[in-house]
Amino acid sequence: SISVKKLIAATLELIEFKIPSGSVNFENKIGDDVPLVQGNFAQLQEVFFNIIDNAYDSMMERKNAGTDADYQPGMSFSALPAGEMLHVTIMDNGMGIKPENMRKLFTPLFSTKKAEKKGHGLGLYVMRQIIEKNHGGRIVFSSEHTKGVKIDMYLPVVRVEQFA
């Protein structure tokens, strides 16, 4: 059983070597009372790592575009119980995804990254396999281009056995 709050904290610690301290405002809004999820910590950490990594690239792209003088890269994590699932919401305020790329998101080997940056991540296709096939969950991306990305992830919660 996995605490998603701790999973995200551990992932943010792990990604510090890639993301300069203070360059992104990370907000982990997940309460301590959120149900635990069932799954493989290492696989889920890899998924979260890649989500944060992709978001970081997207936020840096928006920052470097220089169109918003007071742009501050930010990312938030929240979670609420939804029946037998935990609904985890991850939001960033990066460049977002162009509408024509939305439907290609989960195509194996699809990337919008420049050639020299390609091939560093799991790819969304593999991330979806981990969440849906390995964990029996669901992952949904929505985006408004130039405004950021919202990811809704549903992970099965650990059932508490009832002792009569």
PDB file of C-alpha atoms in Angstrom:
ATOM      1  CA  SER A   1       0.000   0.000   0.000  1.00  0.00           C
ATOM      2  CA  ILE A   2       1.309   3.385  -1.080  1.00  0.00           C
ATOM      3  CA  SER A   3       0.800   6.910   0.198  1.00  0.00           C
ATOM      4  CA  VAL A   4       0.533   9.093  -2.913  1.00  0.00           C
ATOM      5  CA  LYS A   5       1.597  12.100  -0.811  1.00  0.00           C
ATOM      6  CA  LYS A   6       4.843  10.313   0.144  1.00  0.00           C
ATOM      7  CA  LEU A   7       5.277   9.015  -3.407  1.00  0.00           C
ATOM      8  CA  ILE A   8       5.171  12.576  -4.778  1.00  0.00           C
ATOM      9  CA  ALA A   9       7.486  13.887  -2.040  1.00  0.00           C
ATOM     10  CA  ALA A  10      10.005  11.126  -2.843  1.00  0.00           C
ATOM     11  CA  THR A  11       9.736  11.847  -6.576  1.00  0.00           C
ATOM     12  CA  LEU A  12      10.282  15.595  -6.067  1.00  0.00           C
ATOM     13  CA  GLU A  13      13.387  14.766  -4.028  1.00  0.00           C
ATOM     14  CA  LEU A  14      14.618  12.496  -6.809  1.00  0.00           C
ATOM     15  CA  ILE A  15      14.076  15.067  -9.552  1.00  0.00           C
ATOM     16  CA  GLU A  16      15.964  17.825  -7.709  1.00  0.00           C
ATOM     17  CA  PHE A  17      19.133  16.905  -9.599  1.00  0.00           C
ATOM     18  CA  LYS A  18      17.413  17.877 -12.877  1.00  0.00           C
ATOM     19  CA  ILE A  19      15.325  20.848 -11.777  1.00  0.00           C
ATOM     20  CA  PRO A  20      17.189  23.770 -10.218  1.00  0.00           C
ATOM     21  CA  SER A  21      15.918  24.489  -6.714  1.00  0.00           C
ATOM     22  CA  GLY A  22      13.345  27.277  -6.630  1.00  0.00           C
ATOM     23  CA  SER A  23      12.801  27.345 -10.398  1.00  0.00           C
ATOM     24  CA  VAL A  24       9.347  25.761 -10.069  1.00  0.00           C
ATOM     25  CA  ASN A  25       6.747  26.281  -7.370  1.00  0.00           C
ATOM     26  CA  PHE A  26       5.658  22.716  -6.457  1.00  0.00           C
ATOM     27  CA  GLU A  27       2.515  22.445  -4.373  1.00  0.00           C
ATOM     28  CA  ASN A  28       1.719  19.062  -2.844  1.00  0.00           C
ATOM     29  CA  LYS A  29      -1.836  19.652  -1.606  1.00  0.00           C
ATOM     30  CA  ILE A  30      -2.527  16.013  -0.750  1.00  0.00           C
ATOM     31  CA  GLY A  31      -3.792  15.535   2.787  1.00  0.00           C
ATOM     32  CA  ASP A  32      -2.539  12.899   5.200  1.00  0.00           C
ATOM     33  CA  ASP A  33      -6.035  11.417   5.418  1.00  0.00           C
ATOM     34  CA  VAL A  34      -6.176  10.396   1.742  1.00  0.00           C
ATOM     35  CA  PRO A  35      -6.605   6.607   1.278  1.00  0.00           C
ATOM     36  CA  LEU A  36      -3.568   4.538   0.364  1.00  0.00           C
ATOM     37  CA  VAL A  37      -3.386   3.063  -3.127  1.00  0.00           C
ATOM     38  CA  GLN A  38      -2.325  -0.397  -4.188  1.00  0.00           C
ATOM     39  CA  GLY A  39       0.504  -0.715  -6.626  1.00  0.00           C
ATOM     40  CA  ASN A  40       4.182  -0.857  -7.347  1.00  0.00           C
ATOM     41  CA  PHE A  41       6.029   2.109  -5.794  1.00  0.00           C
ATOM     42  CA  ALA A  42       8.922   2.055  -8.297  1.00  0.00           C
ATOM     43  CA  GLN A  43       6.625   1.945 -11.352  1.00  0.00           C
ATOM     44  CA  LEU A  44       4.380   4.704 -10.035  1.00  0.00           C
ATOM     45  CA  GLN A  45       7.394   6.806  -9.108  1.00  0.00           C
ATOM     46  CA  GLU A  46       8.680   6.451 -12.644  1.00  0.00           C
ATOM     47  CA  VAL A  47       5.322   7.657 -13.995  1.00  0.00           C
ATOM     48  CA  PHE A  48       5.273  10.684 -11.663  1.00  0.00           C
ATOM     49  CA  PHE A  49       8.934  11.410 -12.444  1.00  0.00           C
ATOM     50  CA  ASN A  50       8.159  11.509 -16.163  1.00  0.00           C
ATOM     51  CA  ILE A  51       5.053  13.656 -15.665  1.00  0.00           C
ATOM     52  CA  ILE A  52       7.071  16.193 -13.649  1.00  0.00           C
ATOM     53  CA  ASP A  53       9.956  16.051 -16.124  1.00  0.00           C
ATOM     54  CA  ASN A  54       7.650  16.672 -19.103  1.00  0.00           C
ATOM     55  CA  ALA A  55       5.897  19.487 -17.240  1.00  0.00           C
ATOM     56  CA  TYR A  56       9.245  21.081 -16.402  1.00  0.00           C
ATOM     57  CA  ASP A  57      10.287  21.103 -20.087  1.00  0.00           C
ATOM     58  CA  SER A  58       6.928  22.607 -20.982  1.00  0.00           C
ATOM     59  CA  MET A  59       7.170  25.283 -18.275  1.00  0.00           C
ATOM     60  CA  MET A  60      10.713  26.204 -19.352  1.00  0.00           C
ATOM     61  CA  GLU A  61       9.496  26.464 -22.947  1.00  0.00           C
ATOM     62  CA  ARG A  62       6.803  28.923 -21.824  1.00  0.00           C
ATOM     63  CA  LYS A  63       9.276  30.859 -19.645  1.00  0.00           C
ATOM     64  CA  ASN A  64      11.832  31.085 -22.454  1.00  0.00           C
ATOM     65  CA  ALA A  65       9.180  32.269 -24.898  1.00  0.00           C
ATOM     66  CA  GLY A  66       9.227  35.444 -22.811  1.00  0.00           C
ATOM     67  CA  THR A  67       5.641  36.425 -23.604  1.00  0.00           C
ATOM     68  CA  ASP A  68       4.641  36.664 -19.909  1.00  0.00           C
ATOM     69  CA  ALA A  69       7.128  38.880 -18.099  1.00  0.00           C
ATOM     70  CA  ASP A  70       5.928  37.769 -14.663  1.00  0.00           C
ATOM     71  CA  TYR A  71       5.421  34.076 -15.479  1.00  0.00           C
ATOM     72  CA  GLN A  72       6.201  31.781 -12.550  1.00  0.00           C
ATOM     73  CA  PRO A  73       6.413  28.046 -13.342  1.00  0.00           C
ATOM     74  CA  GLY A  74       4.129  26.080 -11.054  1.00  0.00           C
ATOM     75  CA  MET A  75       2.804  22.597 -10.560  1.00  0.00           C
ATOM     76  CA  SER A  76       0.273  21.219  -8.093  1.00  0.00           C
ATOM     77  CA  PHE A  77      -0.758  17.783  -6.881  1.00  0.00           C
ATOM     78  CA  SER A  78      -4.062  17.029  -5.181  1.00  0.00           C
ATOM     79  CA  ALA A  79      -6.101  13.898  -4.485  1.00  0.00           C
ATOM     80  CA  LEU A  80      -9.632  12.998  -3.455  1.00  0.00           C
ATOM     81  CA  PRO A  81     -11.290   9.636  -2.887  1.00  0.00           C
ATOM     82  CA  ALA A  82     -13.659   8.612  -5.698  1.00  0.00           C
ATOM     83  CA  GLY A  83     -15.370   5.374  -4.746  1.00  0.00           C
ATOM     84  CA  GLU A  84     -12.849   2.546  -4.996  1.00  0.00           C
ATOM     85  CA  MET A  85     -10.353   4.848  -6.684  1.00  0.00           C
ATOM     86  CA  LEU A  86      -8.169   7.706  -5.581  1.00  0.00           C
ATOM     87  CA  HIS A  87      -8.519  10.605  -8.015  1.00  0.00           C
ATOM     88  CA  VAL A  88      -5.135  12.307  -8.280  1.00  0.00           C
ATOM     89  CA  THR A  89      -5.022  15.654 -10.114  1.00  0.00           C
ATOM     90  CA  ILE A  90      -1.729  17.015 -11.417  1.00  0.00           C
ATOM     91  CA  MET A  91      -1.657  20.466 -12.977  1.00  0.00           C
ATOM     92  CA  ASP A  92       1.093  22.554 -14.512  1.00  0.00           C
ATOM     93  CA  ASN A  93       1.084  25.997 -16.103  1.00  0.00           C
ATOM     94  CA  GLY A  94       3.478  25.225 -18.947  1.00  0.00           C
ATOM     95  CA  MET A  95       2.891  25.520 -22.693  1.00  0.00           C
ATOM     96  CA  GLY A  96       0.230  22.858 -22.723  1.00  0.00           C
ATOM     97  CA  ILE A  97      -0.463  20.561 -25.645  1.00  0.00           C
ATOM     98  CA  LYS A  98      -1.484  21.645 -29.123  1.00  0.00           C
ATOM     99  CA  PRO A  99      -4.937  20.310 -30.079  1.00  0.00           C
ATOM    100  CA  GLU A 100      -3.512  18.367 -33.038  1.00  0.00           C
ATOM    101  CA  ASN A 101      -1.113  16.561 -30.697  1.00  0.00           C
ATOM    102  CA  MET A 102      -3.731  15.626 -28.099  1.00  0.00           C
ATOM    103  CA  ARG A 103      -4.933  12.582 -30.021  1.00  0.00           C
ATOM    104  CA  LYS A 104      -1.354  11.415 -30.673  1.00  0.00           C
ATOM    105  CA  LEU A 105      -0.367  11.582 -27.011  1.00  0.00           C
ATOM    106  CA  PHE A 106      -0.412   7.862 -26.366  1.00  0.00           C
ATOM    107  CA  THR A 107       1.069   6.776 -29.690  1.00  0.00           C
ATOM    108  CA  PRO A 108       4.238   4.751 -29.056  1.00  0.00           C
ATOM    109  CA  LEU A 109       7.389   6.791 -29.753  1.00  0.00           C
ATOM    110  CA  PHE A 110       5.443  10.031 -30.395  1.00  0.00           C
ATOM    111  CA  SER A 111       7.353  13.055 -29.111  1.00  0.00           C
ATOM    112  CA  THR A 112       7.190  16.816 -29.506  1.00  0.00           C
ATOM    113  CA  LYS A 113      10.641  17.218 -27.980  1.00  0.00           C
ATOM    114  CA  LYS A 114      13.484  18.481 -30.094  1.00  0.00           C
ATOM    115  CA  ALA A 115      15.714  15.743 -31.477  1.00  0.00           C
ATOM    116  CA  GLU A 116      18.569  16.329 -29.028  1.00  0.00           C
ATOM    117  CA  LYS A 117      16.207  15.915 -26.059  1.00  0.00           C
ATOM    118  CA  LYS A 118      14.386  12.840 -27.344  1.00  0.00           C
ATOM    119  CA  GLY A 119      14.425   9.474 -25.687  1.00  0.00           C
ATOM    120  CA  HIS A 120      14.808  10.436 -22.053  1.00  0.00           C
ATOM    121  CA  GLY A 121      11.400   9.473 -20.763  1.00  0.00           C
ATOM    122  CA  LEU A 122       9.112   6.519 -20.596  1.00  0.00           C
ATOM    123  CA  GLY A 123       6.763   8.083 -23.068  1.00  0.00           C
ATOM    124  CA  LEU A 124       3.085   8.519 -22.347  1.00  0.00           C
ATOM    125  CA  TYR A 125       2.273   5.218 -24.026  1.00  0.00           C
ATOM    126  CA  VAL A 126       4.319   3.294 -21.445  1.00  0.00           C
ATOM    127  CA  MET A 127       3.009   5.509 -18.636  1.00  0.00           C
ATOM    128  CA  ARG A 128      -0.534   4.621 -19.634  1.00  0.00           C
ATOM    129  CA  GLN A 129       0.362   0.903 -19.731  1.00  0.00           C
ATOM    130  CA  ILE A 130       1.714   1.164 -16.168  1.00  0.00           C
ATOM    131  CA  ILE A 131      -1.362   2.988 -14.849  1.00  0.00           C
ATOM    132  CA  GLU A 132      -4.039   1.069 -16.775  1.00  0.00           C
ATOM    133  CA  LYS A 133      -2.659  -2.432 -17.420  1.00  0.00           C
ATOM    134  CA  ASN A 134      -0.405  -2.864 -14.371  1.00  0.00           C
ATOM    135  CA  HIS A 135      -2.483  -0.965 -11.822  1.00  0.00           C
ATOM    136  CA  GLY A 136      -6.063  -1.180 -13.116  1.00  0.00           C
ATOM    137  CA  GLY A 137      -6.279   2.603 -13.054  1.00  0.00           C
ATOM    138  CA  ARG A 138      -6.953   5.337 -15.577  1.00  0.00           C
ATOM    139  CA  ILE A 139      -5.035   8.394 -16.800  1.00  0.00           C
ATOM    140  CA  VAL A 140      -6.636  11.277 -18.691  1.00  0.00           C
ATOM    141  CA  PHE A 141      -4.879  14.349 -20.086  1.00  0.00           C
ATOM    142  CA  SER A 142      -6.595  17.638 -20.820  1.00  0.00           C
ATOM    143  CA  SER A 143      -4.899  20.813 -21.963  1.00  0.00           C
ATOM    144  CA  GLU A 144      -5.421  24.312 -23.169  1.00  0.00           C
ATOM    145  CA  HIS A 145      -2.466  25.186 -25.389  1.00  0.00           C
ATOM    146  CA  THR A 146      -0.260  27.937 -23.860  1.00  0.00           C
ATOM    147  CA  LYS A 147      -2.055  27.553 -20.498  1.00  0.00           C
ATOM    148  CA  GLY A 148      -0.865  24.196 -19.189  1.00  0.00           C
ATOM    149  CA  VAL A 149      -1.869  20.593 -18.693  1.00  0.00           C
ATOM    150  CA  LYS A 150      -4.209  18.838 -16.288  1.00  0.00           C
ATOM    151  CA  ILE A 151      -3.806  15.140 -15.637  1.00  0.00           C
ATOM    152  CA  ASP A 152      -6.523  13.129 -13.930  1.00  0.00           C
ATOM    153  CA  MET A 153      -5.188   9.839 -12.653  1.00  0.00           C
ATOM    154  CA  TYR A 154      -7.318   7.210 -10.952  1.00  0.00           C
ATOM    155  CA  LEU A 155      -5.587   4.568  -8.848  1.00  0.00           C
ATOM    156  CA  PRO A 156      -7.296   1.730  -6.945  1.00  0.00           C
ATOM    157  CA  VAL A 157      -7.367   2.309  -3.207  1.00  0.00           C
ATOM    158  CA  VAL A 158      -6.404  -0.347  -0.702  1.00  0.00           C
ATOM    159  CA  ARG A 159      -9.585  -1.900   0.582  1.00  0.00           C
ATOM    160  CA  VAL A 160      -9.860  -1.975   4.321  1.00  0.00           C
ATOM    161  CA  GLU A 161     -11.133  -5.400   5.328  1.00  0.00           C
ATOM    162  CA  GLN A 162     -14.129  -5.283   7.621  1.00  0.00           C
ATOM    163  CA  PHE A 163     -13.825  -7.346  10.780  1.00  0.00           C
ATOM    164  CA  ALA A 164     -17.252  -8.028  12.262  1.00  0.00           C
TER     165      ALA A 164
END
